[in-house]
Coordinates of N, CA and C in Angstrom, one line a residue:
M1 N 73.6 -60.0 20.3 CA 72.2 -61.0 20.3 C 71.5 -59.8 18.8
S2 N 70.6 -60.6 18.7 CA 69.7 -60.4 17.5 C 68.8 -59.4 18.0
D3 N 68.4 -58.7 17.4 CA 67.1 -57.4 17.2 C 65.9 -58.1 17.0
E4 N 66.0 -59.0 16.1 CA 64.8 -59.7 15.6 C 64.2 -60.7 16.8
I5 N 62.5 -59.9 17.3 CA 62.2 -60.6 18.0 C 61.2 -61.6 17.7
L6 N 60.3 -61.2 16.6 CA 59.7 -62.2 15.6 C 60.1 -62.5 14.3
K7 N 60.0 -63.6 14.0 CA 60.4 -64.1 12.8 C 59.3 -65.0 12.3
V8 N 58.5 -65.0 11.4 CA 57.7 -65.8 10.6 C 58.0 -66.2 9.3
E9 N 58.0 -67.4 9.1 CA 58.8 -67.8 8.3 C 58.0 -68.7 7.1
D10 N 57.1 -68.3 6.1 CA 56.6 -69.3 5.3 C 55.6 -70.2 5.7
I11 N 54.5 -69.2 6.8 CA 53.9 -70.2 7.4 C 52.5 -70.2 7.0
Q12 N 51.8 -71.4 6.7 CA 50.4 -71.7 6.4 C 49.6 -72.6 7.4
K13 N 48.3 -72.4 7.3 CA 47.3 -72.6 7.9 C 46.4 -73.2 7.6
Y14 N 45.9 -74.4 7.3 CA 44.6 -75.0 6.9 C 43.6 -75.5 8.0
Y15 N 42.3 -75.4 7.6 CA 41.4 -75.8 8.5 C 40.5 -76.7 7.5
G16 N 39.9 -78.0 8.4 CA 39.2 -78.6 7.7 C 39.8 -80.1 7.0
N17 N 39.1 -80.8 6.1 CA 39.8 -81.8 5.4 C 39.9 -82.0 4.0
K18 N 40.3 -83.1 3.5 CA 40.6 -82.7 1.8 C 39.4 -82.8 1.0
G19 N 38.6 -83.3 1.7 CA 37.2 -82.8 1.0 C 36.5 -81.5 1.3
N20 N 36.9 -80.6 2.2 CA 36.5 -79.0 2.4 C 37.5 -78.4 3.3
L21 N 38.7 -78.0 2.3 CA 40.0 -77.5 3.2 C 39.9 -76.2 2.9
T22 N 40.0 -75.3 3.8 CA 40.1 -73.7 3.9 C 41.5 -73.4 4.1
K23 N 42.1 -72.8 3.4 CA 43.6 -72.0 3.7 C 43.3 -70.7 4.3
A24 N 43.8 -70.7 5.6 CA 43.2 -69.5 6.7 C 44.7 -68.7 6.2
V25 N 46.1 -69.2 6.2 CA 47.3 -68.1 6.3 C 47.8 -69.1 4.9
D26 N 48.7 -68.3 3.9 CA 48.7 -68.8 2.7 C 50.3 -68.1 2.4
H27 N 50.9 -69.0 3.1 CA 52.7 -68.6 2.6 C 53.3 -67.0 3.2
I28 N 52.8 -67.0 4.4 CA 53.3 -65.5 5.0 C 54.6 -65.5 5.6
S29 N 55.3 -64.4 5.3 CA 56.6 -64.3 6.0 C 56.8 -63.1 6.4
F30 N 57.5 -62.9 7.7 CA 57.7 -61.3 8.1 C 58.5 -61.5 9.7
S31 N 59.2 -60.0 9.7 CA 59.6 -60.1 10.9 C 59.5 -58.9 11.8
V32 N 59.8 -58.9 13.2 CA 59.5 -57.8 13.9 C 60.7 -57.6 14.7
E33 N 61.2 -56.4 14.6 CA 62.4 -56.0 15.5 C 61.9 -55.6 16.5
R34 N 62.9 -55.5 17.9 CA 63.1 -55.2 19.0 C 62.3 -53.9 18.9
G35 N 61.4 -53.5 20.0 CA 60.8 -52.2 20.3 C 59.8 -52.0 19.0
E36 N 59.6 -52.5 18.0 CA 58.4 -52.1 17.1 C 56.9 -52.1 17.6
F37 N 56.1 -51.2 17.2 CA 54.7 -51.8 17.3 C 54.3 -51.8 16.0
L38 N 53.9 -53.1 15.7 CA 53.3 -53.5 14.5 C 51.8 -53.9 14.2
G39 N 50.9 -53.2 13.6 CA 49.8 -53.8 13.2 C 49.2 -54.6 12.5
I40 N 48.7 -55.3 12.4 CA 48.0 -56.5 11.2 C 46.6 -56.2 11.3
M41 N 46.4 -55.7 9.9 CA 44.9 -55.2 9.4 C 44.9 -55.9 8.2
G42 N 43.4 -56.2 8.4 CA 42.3 -57.1 7.2 C 41.1 -57.2 7.7
P43 N 40.3 -57.2 6.3 CA 38.8 -57.6 6.6 C 38.5 -58.8 7.3
S44 N 37.0 -58.8 7.9 CA 36.8 -59.9 8.1 C 37.1 -61.2 7.3
G45 N 37.8 -62.6 7.8 CA 37.9 -63.5 7.1 C 39.3 -63.7 6.5
S46 N 40.1 -62.3 6.5 CA 41.2 -62.6 5.8 C 42.4 -63.4 6.4
G47 N 42.2 -63.5 7.8 CA 43.4 -64.7 8.0 C 44.2 -63.8 9.1
K48 N 44.0 -62.7 9.5 CA 44.5 -62.1 10.5 C 44.6 -62.6 12.2
T49 N 43.3 -63.2 12.1 CA 43.4 -63.4 13.7 C 43.6 -65.1 14.0
T50 N 43.9 -65.7 12.5 CA 44.5 -66.9 12.7 C 46.0 -66.9 12.8
L51 N 46.4 -65.8 12.0 CA 48.1 -65.6 12.1 C 48.2 -65.3 13.5
L52 N 47.4 -64.4 14.3 CA 47.7 -64.0 15.9 C 47.4 -65.3 16.3
N53 N 46.7 -66.1 16.2 CA 46.5 -67.1 17.2 C 48.0 -68.6 16.8
C54 N 48.5 -68.4 15.7 CA 49.5 -69.3 15.6 C 51.0 -68.6 16.2
I55 N 50.8 -67.0 16.1 CA 51.8 -66.7 17.1 C 52.1 -66.7 18.2
S56 N 50.5 -66.7 18.9 CA 50.5 -66.6 20.2 C 50.2 -68.3 20.9
T57 N 50.6 -68.8 19.6 CA 50.6 -70.3 20.5 C 49.4 -71.3 20.6
I58 N 48.0 -70.1 20.6 CA 46.7 -70.7 20.8 C 46.5 -71.8 19.4
D59 N 46.9 -71.7 18.4 CA 47.0 -72.5 17.0 C 48.2 -73.0 17.0
S60 N 48.3 -74.1 16.2 CA 49.5 -74.5 15.6 C 49.5 -74.4 13.9
V61 N 50.8 -74.2 13.2 CA 50.7 -73.7 12.0 C 50.8 -75.4 11.2
T62 N 50.3 -75.2 10.0 CA 50.5 -76.6 9.5 C 51.7 -77.1 8.9
S63 N 52.5 -75.8 8.3 CA 53.5 -75.6 7.8 C 54.5 -74.3 8.1
G64 N 55.4 -74.2 8.1 CA 56.6 -73.1 8.3 C 57.1 -73.0 9.8
H65 N 57.4 -71.9 10.3 CA 58.2 -71.9 11.2 C 57.9 -70.3 12.0
I66 N 57.7 -70.3 13.2 CA 57.6 -69.1 13.9 C 58.7 -68.9 15.1
Y67 N 59.7 -68.2 14.8 CA 60.7 -68.1 15.9 C 60.2 -66.8 16.9
V68 N 60.2 -66.8 18.3 CA 60.2 -65.9 19.4 C 61.4 -65.7 19.8
D69 N 62.1 -64.7 20.0 CA 63.4 -64.6 20.7 C 64.3 -65.6 20.2
G70 N 64.5 -65.9 19.1 CA 65.4 -66.9 18.8 C 64.8 -68.3 18.8
T71 N 63.8 -68.8 19.6 CA 63.3 -70.0 19.7 C 61.9 -70.3 18.7
D72 N 62.3 -71.3 18.4 CA 61.3 -72.0 17.0 C 59.9 -72.4 18.0
I73 N 59.0 -71.5 18.0 CA 57.9 -72.2 18.8 C 57.0 -73.4 18.2
T74 N 57.4 -73.5 16.7 CA 56.3 -74.5 16.7 C 56.5 -76.0 16.3
N75 N 58.2 -76.2 17.3 CA 58.5 -77.1 17.8 C 58.2 -77.4 19.5
L76 N 57.9 -76.5 20.1 CA 57.4 -76.5 21.6 C 56.2 -77.1 21.8
R77 N 55.8 -77.9 22.9 CA 55.0 -79.1 22.9 C 54.9 -79.1 24.5
G78 N 53.9 -79.2 25.1 CA 53.2 -79.3 26.8 C 53.8 -78.4 27.2
R79 N 54.6 -78.9 28.4 CA 55.1 -78.2 29.6 C 56.2 -76.6 29.1
K80 N 56.7 -77.5 27.8 CA 57.8 -76.3 27.4 C 57.0 -75.2 26.8
L81 N 55.9 -75.3 26.2 CA 55.1 -74.9 25.7 C 54.7 -73.6 26.3
S82 N 54.0 -74.1 27.2 CA 53.2 -73.3 28.8 C 54.2 -72.4 29.3
D83 N 55.7 -73.0 29.6 CA 56.5 -72.1 30.2 C 56.6 -70.8 29.4
F84 N 56.8 -71.3 27.9 CA 57.6 -70.6 27.1 C 56.6 -69.0 27.2
R85 N 54.7 -69.5 27.1 CA 53.7 -68.4 27.1 C 54.1 -67.6 28.2
G86 N 54.2 -68.5 29.3 CA 54.2 -67.6 30.4 C 55.1 -66.4 30.6
K87 N 56.6 -66.9 29.8 CA 57.6 -66.2 30.2 C 58.0 -65.2 29.3
K88 N 57.4 -65.5 27.9 CA 58.0 -64.7 26.8 C 56.7 -63.8 26.2
L89 N 55.5 -64.5 26.4 CA 54.4 -63.8 25.7 C 53.8 -62.6 26.5
G90 N 53.3 -61.2 26.3 CA 52.4 -60.8 27.1 C 51.4 -60.7 26.3
F91 N 49.9 -60.8 26.9 CA 48.8 -60.7 26.2 C 47.5 -59.7 26.8
I92 N 47.3 -58.9 25.9 CA 46.3 -57.6 26.5 C 44.9 -58.1 25.7
F93 N 43.6 -58.3 26.8 CA 42.5 -59.1 25.9 C 41.5 -57.2 26.1
Q94 N 40.6 -57.8 24.9 CA 39.4 -56.9 25.0 C 38.8 -56.4 26.3
D95 N 38.7 -57.5 27.0 CA 37.9 -57.0 28.1 C 38.9 -57.1 29.2
F96 N 39.8 -56.8 28.8 CA 40.8 -56.8 30.3 C 41.0 -58.1 31.2
N97 N 39.8 -59.0 31.6 CA 40.3 -60.2 31.8 C 40.7 -60.4 33.2
L98 N 40.5 -59.7 34.1 CA 41.0 -59.1 35.6 C 40.3 -60.2 36.3
L99 N 40.6 -60.8 37.2 CA 40.2 -61.6 38.5 C 39.4 -60.8 39.7
D100 N 38.1 -60.9 39.6 CA 37.4 -59.8 40.0 C 37.4 -60.0 41.6
T101 N 37.9 -61.2 42.3 CA 38.4 -62.0 43.4 C 39.8 -61.4 44.1
L102 N 40.5 -61.0 42.9 CA 41.9 -60.4 43.6 C 41.8 -58.8 43.1
T103 N 43.0 -58.4 44.0 CA 43.0 -56.9 44.3 C 44.3 -56.7 43.0
A104 N 43.9 -55.6 42.8 CA 45.2 -55.3 41.4 C 46.6 -55.9 41.6
Y105 N 47.2 -55.6 42.7 CA 48.6 -56.2 43.3 C 48.4 -57.8 42.9
E106 N 47.6 -58.5 43.4 CA 47.4 -59.8 43.0 C 47.1 -60.3 41.7
N107 N 46.6 -59.4 40.7 CA 46.3 -59.9 39.6 C 47.4 -59.7 38.8
I108 N 48.4 -58.7 39.2 CA 49.5 -58.6 38.7 C 50.4 -59.6 38.8
S109 N 50.6 -59.9 40.3 CA 51.3 -60.5 40.7 C 51.1 -62.4 40.4
L110 N 49.9 -62.6 40.2 CA 49.8 -63.7 39.6 C 50.6 -64.1 38.5
A111 N 50.8 -63.2 37.2 CA 51.3 -63.6 35.9 C 52.8 -64.1 36.2
L112 N 53.5 -63.4 37.3 CA 54.8 -63.9 37.9 C 54.8 -64.8 38.4
S113 N 53.9 -65.4 39.4 CA 53.4 -66.7 40.2 C 53.7 -67.8 39.0
I114 N 52.6 -67.5 37.8 CA 52.5 -68.5 36.9 C 53.9 -68.6 36.0
A115 N 54.8 -67.5 36.0 CA 55.9 -67.7 35.4 C 56.5 -68.4 36.2
E116 N 56.7 -68.5 37.3 CA 57.3 -69.1 38.7 C 58.6 -68.3 38.9
E117 N 58.2 -67.1 39.0 CA 59.6 -66.4 39.2 C 59.2 -66.5 41.2
K118 N 60.7 -66.1 41.6 CA 60.9 -66.4 42.9 C 60.1 -65.3 43.9
P119 N 59.7 -65.8 44.7 CA 58.6 -65.0 45.4 C 59.3 -64.0 46.0
L120 N 60.7 -63.8 46.3 CA 61.4 -62.6 47.0 C 61.3 -61.3 45.8
K121 N 61.2 -61.8 44.8 CA 61.4 -60.7 44.1 C 60.3 -60.0 43.1
I122 N 58.7 -60.9 43.5 CA 57.8 -60.7 43.0 C 57.4 -59.1 43.4
H123 N 57.5 -58.6 44.4 CA 56.9 -57.3 45.4 C 58.0 -56.4 44.0
G124 N 58.9 -56.6 44.3 CA 59.7 -55.5 43.3 C 59.1 -55.5 42.1
K125 N 59.3 -56.3 41.4 CA 58.6 -56.4 40.1 C 57.4 -55.8 40.0
V126 N 56.3 -55.6 40.8 CA 55.0 -55.5 40.8 C 55.0 -53.6 41.0
Q127 N 55.8 -53.2 42.0 CA 56.0 -52.0 42.1 C 56.4 -51.2 41.3
R128 N 57.8 -51.8 40.8 CA 58.2 -51.1 39.3 C 57.2 -50.7 38.4
I129 N 56.5 -51.7 38.1 CA 55.6 -51.6 36.8 C 54.6 -50.8 37.4
A130 N 53.9 -50.9 38.4 CA 52.8 -50.0 38.8 C 53.3 -48.6 39.1
E131 N 54.5 -48.3 39.3 CA 55.0 -46.9 39.0 C 55.3 -46.6 37.7
A132 N 55.9 -47.1 36.9 CA 55.8 -46.9 35.4 C 54.3 -46.6 34.8
L133 N 53.4 -47.3 35.5 CA 52.2 -47.1 34.8 C 51.2 -46.2 35.6
N134 N 51.8 -45.5 36.6 CA 50.8 -44.8 37.6 C 49.9 -45.4 38.1
I135 N 50.0 -46.3 38.6 CA 48.7 -47.0 39.6 C 49.3 -47.8 40.7
T136 N 50.1 -47.1 41.5 CA 50.3 -47.7 42.7 C 49.4 -47.3 43.9
E137 N 48.8 -46.5 43.3 CA 47.3 -45.9 44.6 C 46.3 -47.0 44.5
V138 N 46.5 -47.6 43.6 CA 44.8 -48.9 43.1 C 45.4 -50.0 43.6
L139 N 46.6 -50.6 44.1 CA 47.1 -51.9 43.9 C 46.4 -52.6 44.8
E140 N 46.0 -52.2 46.1 CA 44.8 -52.7 47.1 C 43.6 -52.9 46.5
K141 N 43.3 -52.1 45.5 CA 41.9 -52.0 45.2 C 41.3 -53.3 44.2
Y142 N 39.9 -53.9 44.2 CA 39.6 -54.7 43.6 C 39.3 -53.8 42.0
P143 N 39.1 -54.9 41.1 CA 38.6 -54.5 40.0 C 37.3 -53.6 39.9
Y144 N 36.4 -54.0 40.8 CA 34.9 -53.3 40.6 C 35.1 -51.8 41.6
E145 N 36.1 -51.6 42.4 CA 36.6 -50.4 42.6 C 37.5 -49.5 41.9
M146 N 37.5 -49.9 40.8 CA 38.5 -48.9 39.9 C 37.9 -48.4 38.6
S147 N 38.3 -47.2 38.2 CA 37.8 -46.8 36.9 C 38.0 -47.8 35.6
G148 N 37.7 -47.6 34.5 CA 38.0 -48.1 33.5 C 39.4 -48.1 32.8
G149 N 39.8 -46.9 33.0 CA 41.3 -46.6 32.7 C 42.3 -47.2 33.6
Q150 N 41.8 -47.2 34.7 CA 42.6 -48.1 35.9 C 42.9 -49.3 35.7
Q151 N 41.4 -49.9 35.2 CA 41.5 -51.2 35.1 C 42.4 -51.9 33.6
Q152 N 42.3 -50.9 32.7 CA 43.3 -51.0 31.4 C 44.7 -51.0 31.9
R153 N 45.1 -50.3 32.9 CA 46.5 -50.2 33.1 C 46.8 -51.2 34.0
I154 N 45.9 -51.8 34.8 CA 46.1 -53.0 35.7 C 46.5 -54.1 34.8
A155 N 45.7 -54.3 33.5 CA 45.7 -55.4 32.6 C 47.2 -55.4 31.8
A156 N 47.4 -53.8 31.4 CA 48.7 -53.7 30.6 C 49.9 -54.2 31.5
A157 N 49.7 -53.7 33.2 CA 50.9 -54.1 34.1 C 51.1 -55.4 34.1
R158 N 49.7 -56.4 34.3 CA 50.2 -57.7 34.1 C 50.7 -58.5 32.9
A159 N 50.1 -57.5 31.8 CA 51.1 -58.1 30.4 C 52.2 -58.1 30.6
M160 N 52.9 -56.9 31.2 CA 54.3 -56.3 30.6 C 55.2 -57.0 32.1
V161 N 54.6 -57.2 33.4 CA 55.6 -57.7 34.4 C 56.4 -58.6 34.3
T162 N 55.8 -59.7 33.4 CA 57.2 -60.7 33.4 C 58.1 -60.4 32.3
D163 N 58.1 -58.7 32.0 CA 59.1 -58.6 30.5 C 59.2 -59.2 29.6
P164 N 57.9 -59.7 29.0 CA 58.0 -60.7 27.9 C 58.5 -59.9 26.6
S165 N 58.6 -61.1 25.9 CA 59.8 -60.7 24.4 C 58.7 -59.8 23.7
L166 N 57.4 -60.3 23.6 CA 56.4 -59.9 22.9 C 55.1 -59.5 23.5
V167 N 54.5 -58.2 23.3 CA 53.3 -58.4 23.5 C 51.9 -58.5 22.2
L168 N 51.2 -59.1 22.6 CA 50.0 -59.6 21.8 C 48.7 -59.0 21.9
A169 N 48.3 -58.3 21.2 CA 47.0 -57.7 21.3 C 45.6 -58.0 20.0
D170 N 44.5 -58.5 20.1 CA 43.8 -58.8 19.4 C 42.3 -58.4 19.4
E171 N 42.3 -57.0 18.7 CA 41.2 -56.2 18.7 C 40.8 -55.6 19.9
P172 N 41.8 -54.9 20.2 CA 41.7 -54.6 21.9 C 40.9 -53.5 22.0
T173 N 40.3 -52.7 21.1 CA 39.5 -51.9 21.2 C 38.0 -52.2 20.7
G174 N 38.0 -53.2 20.5 CA 36.6 -53.7 19.6 C 35.8 -53.5 20.6
A175 N 35.5 -53.6 21.9 CA 34.1 -53.9 23.0 C 34.2 -52.4 23.9
L176 N 35.6 -51.6 23.2 CA 35.3 -50.2 24.1 C 34.8 -48.8 23.4
D177 N 34.4 -48.0 23.9 CA 33.9 -46.6 23.4 C 34.8 -45.8 22.9
S178 N 34.5 -44.9 22.6 CA 35.7 -44.1 21.9 C 36.4 -43.6 22.8
H179 N 36.4 -43.3 24.1 CA 37.0 -42.4 25.2 C 37.8 -43.9 25.7
S180 N 37.3 -44.5 25.6 CA 38.2 -46.2 26.2 C 38.9 -46.5 25.5
S181 N 38.6 -46.3 24.2 CA 39.6 -46.9 23.3 C 40.7 -45.9 22.6
R182 N 40.6 -44.7 23.0 CA 41.7 -43.6 23.0 C 42.8 -43.9 23.9
M183 N 41.8 -44.0 25.4 CA 43.1 -44.5 26.4 C 43.5 -45.5 26.6
L184 N 43.6 -46.7 26.0 CA 44.3 -47.9 26.0 C 45.0 -47.6 24.7
L185 N 44.8 -46.8 23.7 CA 45.7 -46.7 22.6 C 46.9 -45.9 22.8
T186 N 46.5 -44.8 23.6 CA 47.3 -44.0 24.2 C 48.6 -44.9 24.9
L187 N 47.8 -45.8 25.8 CA 48.6 -46.7 26.5 C 49.7 -47.6 25.7
L188 N 49.3 -48.1 25.0 CA 49.9 -48.7 24.2 C 51.1 -48.2 23.4
S189 N 51.0 -47.1 22.9 CA 51.8 -46.1 22.8 C 53.0 -46.2 23.8
Q190 N 52.3 -45.6 25.0 CA 53.4 -45.7 26.3 C 54.2 -46.5 26.3
L191 N 53.5 -47.7 26.4 CA 54.5 -48.9 26.6 C 55.5 -49.4 25.3
N192 N 55.1 -49.1 24.4 CA 56.0 -49.2 23.3 C 57.1 -47.9 23.2
E193 N 57.2 -46.6 23.6 CA 58.0 -45.6 23.9 C 58.7 -45.6 25.2
R194 N 57.7 -45.9 25.9 CA 58.4 -45.6 27.4 C 59.4 -47.0 27.8
L195 N 58.4 -48.1 27.8 CA 59.1 -49.2 28.3 C 59.8 -50.2 27.1
K196 N 59.8 -49.7 26.1 CA 60.2 -50.3 24.9 C 60.0 -51.6 24.5
A197 N 58.4 -51.6 24.7 CA 57.8 -52.9 24.8 C 57.6 -53.0 22.9
T198 N 58.0 -54.9 22.7 CA 57.4 -54.9 21.4 C 56.1 -55.3 21.2
I199 N 55.1 -54.7 20.3 CA 53.8 -55.2 20.7 C 53.5 -55.4 18.9
L200 N 52.6 -56.4 18.9 CA 51.9 -56.4 17.9 C 50.3 -56.6 17.9
M201 N 49.5 -55.9 17.1 CA 48.1 -55.7 17.4 C 47.5 -55.8 16.2
V202 N 46.4 -56.6 16.1 CA 45.3 -57.2 15.0 C 44.8 -56.2 15.2
T203 N 44.0 -55.7 14.4 CA 42.7 -54.8 14.1 C 42.1 -54.7 12.9
H204 N 40.6 -54.4 12.8 CA 40.4 -54.4 11.4 C 40.1 -52.6 11.2
D205 N 40.5 -51.9 12.6 CA 40.0 -50.5 12.5 C 41.1 -49.3 12.3
A206 N 40.9 -48.5 11.2 CA 42.1 -48.1 10.6 C 42.3 -46.6 11.7
F207 N 41.7 -46.3 12.5 CA 41.8 -45.0 13.7 C 43.0 -46.2 14.6
S208 N 42.5 -47.5 15.3 CA 43.6 -47.9 16.3 C 44.9 -47.9 15.3
A209 N 44.7 -48.5 14.1 CA 46.0 -49.1 13.6 C 46.9 -47.9 13.4
S210 N 46.5 -46.5 13.4 CA 46.9 -45.3 13.0 C 48.3 -45.3 14.1
Y211 N 48.1 -45.6 15.4 CA 49.1 -45.5 16.4 C 50.0 -46.5 16.0
C212 N 49.9 -47.5 15.4 CA 51.0 -48.3 15.3 C 52.7 -47.4 14.5
R213 N 53.5 -48.3 14.6 CA 54.4 -47.4 13.7 C 54.6 -48.1 12.1
R214 N 53.9 -49.4 12.0 CA 54.4 -50.2 10.9 C 53.2 -51.1 10.8
I215 N 52.2 -51.3 9.6 CA 51.4 -51.8 9.5 C 51.4 -52.9 8.2
L216 N 50.9 -54.3 8.6 CA 51.0 -55.1 7.3 C 49.6 -55.2 7.2
F217 N 49.2 -55.5 5.7 CA 47.4 -56.0 5.6 C 47.5 -57.1 4.8
I218 N 46.7 -58.1 5.2 CA 46.3 -59.0 4.9 C 45.1 -59.3 4.2
K219 N 45.2 -60.0 3.1 CA 44.2 -60.4 2.2 C 44.1 -61.8 2.0
D220 N 42.9 -62.5 2.0 CA 42.9 -63.7 1.8 C 44.1 -64.7 2.2
G221 N 44.3 -64.3 3.6 CA 45.6 -65.1 4.0 C 46.7 -64.9 3.6
K222 N 47.3 -64.0 2.7 CA 48.6 -63.4 2.3 C 48.7 -61.9 2.5
I223 N 49.8 -61.4 2.7 CA 50.4 -60.2 2.6 C 50.0 -59.2 1.6
F224 N 48.8 -58.3 1.7 CA 48.9 -57.6 0.7 C 49.7 -56.2 0.7
H225 N 49.8 -55.6 1.3 CA 50.4 -54.2 1.3 C 51.3 -54.1 2.6
E226 N 52.3 -53.1 2.7 CA 52.9 -52.9 4.1 C 53.2 -51.6 4.2
L227 N 52.9 -50.9 5.5 CA 52.9 -49.5 5.6 C 53.8 -49.2 6.6
N228 N 54.9 -48.3 6.4 CA 55.6 -47.6 7.4 C 55.0 -46.3 8.1
R229 N 55.3 -45.8 8.9 CA 54.6 -44.5 9.2 C 55.8 -43.6 9.2
G230 N 57.0 -43.6 9.6 CA 58.0 -43.2 9.2 C 57.7 -42.0 9.8
K231 N 57.9 -40.2 9.5 CA 58.2 -39.3 10.1 C 56.6 -38.5 9.9
D232 N 55.4 -39.5 9.3 CA 54.0 -38.8 9.5 C 53.8 -38.8 10.8
S233 N 52.8 -37.8 10.8 CA 51.8 -37.8 12.4 C 51.1 -38.8 12.1
R234 N 50.1 -38.7 13.2 CA 49.3 -39.9 13.3 C 48.1 -39.7 12.4
K235 N 47.4 -38.7 12.0 CA 46.8 -38.0 11.4 C 47.0 -38.5 9.6
E236 N 48.3 -38.1 9.5 CA 48.5 -38.5 8.2 C 48.7 -39.6 8.1
F237 N 49.2 -40.2 8.8 CA 49.2 -42.2 8.8 C 47.8 -43.1 8.5
F238 N 47.0 -41.9 9.5 CA 45.3 -42.6 9.3 C 45.0 -42.6 7.9
S239 N 45.1 -41.2 7.0 CA 45.0 -41.3 5.8 C 45.4 -42.0 5.0
R240 N 46.5 -42.2 5.2 CA 47.4 -43.5 4.0 C 47.0 -44.6 4.7
I241 N 46.6 -45.1 5.8 CA 46.0 -46.3 5.9 C 44.5 -46.8 5.5
L242 N 43.6 -45.3 5.3 CA 42.4 -45.4 4.4 C 42.6 -45.9 3.5
E243 N 43.4 -45.3 2.5 CA 43.6 -45.2 1.0 C 43.9 -47.0 0.7
V244 N 44.9 -47.6 1.6 CA 44.9 -48.8 1.4 C 43.6 -49.5 1.8
V245 N 43.0 -49.7 3.0 CA 41.8 -50.0 3.2 C 40.9 -50.0 2.0
T246 N 40.4 -48.9 1.2 CA 39.6 -48.5 0.6 C 40.2 -49.8 -0.7
V247 N 41.4 -49.7 -1.2 CA 41.8 -50.6 -2.1 C 41.4 -52.1 -1.8
L248 N 41.9 -52.3 -0.5 CA 41.6 -54.0 0.1 C 40.1 -53.9 0.0
G249 N 38.9 -53.1 -0.1 CA 37.9 -53.5 -0.4 C 37.3 -53.5 1.0
G250 N 37.5 -52.6 1.6 CA 37.1 -52.7 3.1 C 35.4 -52.6 3.5
E251 N 35.1 -52.8 4.5 CA 33.7 -52.8 5.0 C 33.6 -51.2 5.4
K252 N 32.3 -50.8 5.5 CA 32.2 -49.6 6.1 C 33.3 -49.4 7.3
N253 N 32.6 -50.1 8.6 CA 33.1 -50.0 9.6 C 34.6 -50.5 9.5
D254 N 35.1 -50.7 8.9 CA 36.7 -50.8 8.7 C 37.5 -49.6 8.5
L255 N 36.6 -48.3 8.5 CA 36.6 -46.8 8.5 C 36.7 -45.8 9.6
I256 N 36.4 -46.6 10.4 CA 35.7 -45.8 11.2 C 36.9 -45.5 12.1

């Protein structure tokens, strides 16, 4: 069995028509191994969000192929695509996207119901992920009864409970204060290290990116540079990221 969870093969994405054509993604290729925590960085308009949208099946590529766990998702349509998205991809959103009228347990189990998991197995899976993320005591609470950190963990549990091949996070700390940001980034690191989650995170923020193990820098729709953390501390890696961001011509808020 291959350890390659994601393979992006020479993809291009155009918007507009012949008279006014914008190339958002320009011949990008890379792969992600099982258990990696990959960051994608780039200034606004670099194509990083378009790239994530193509990988997450929100958008389709103009040309090229994207394979997730060996399946060419660029060829999936309709029911097959929605089934694949529900079972193989996990999403961590900026504002958690928890349903206020459902308890934590129901929010998590809903992901399994959508993935058509057998009812008899749902309870055990919710309990296991809740224990792993230390949230069993809030399973019967509604989102408004929880702290922000507990809501983060419920959202992460929902993303992980289907045992997805790939977890996707788009600017997950963008709307959070610094304390909440650190909590979420620490949580993502725990998901990666303890649960062996394969995570792809898009961010423009060097501090957030320093939690990753590897970073691809995107500029003008192309891969500009790649950094591996190796044995660096997070602080050392942060300094190396800042150097690349400076060369990229990052805006001041990219350096926060």
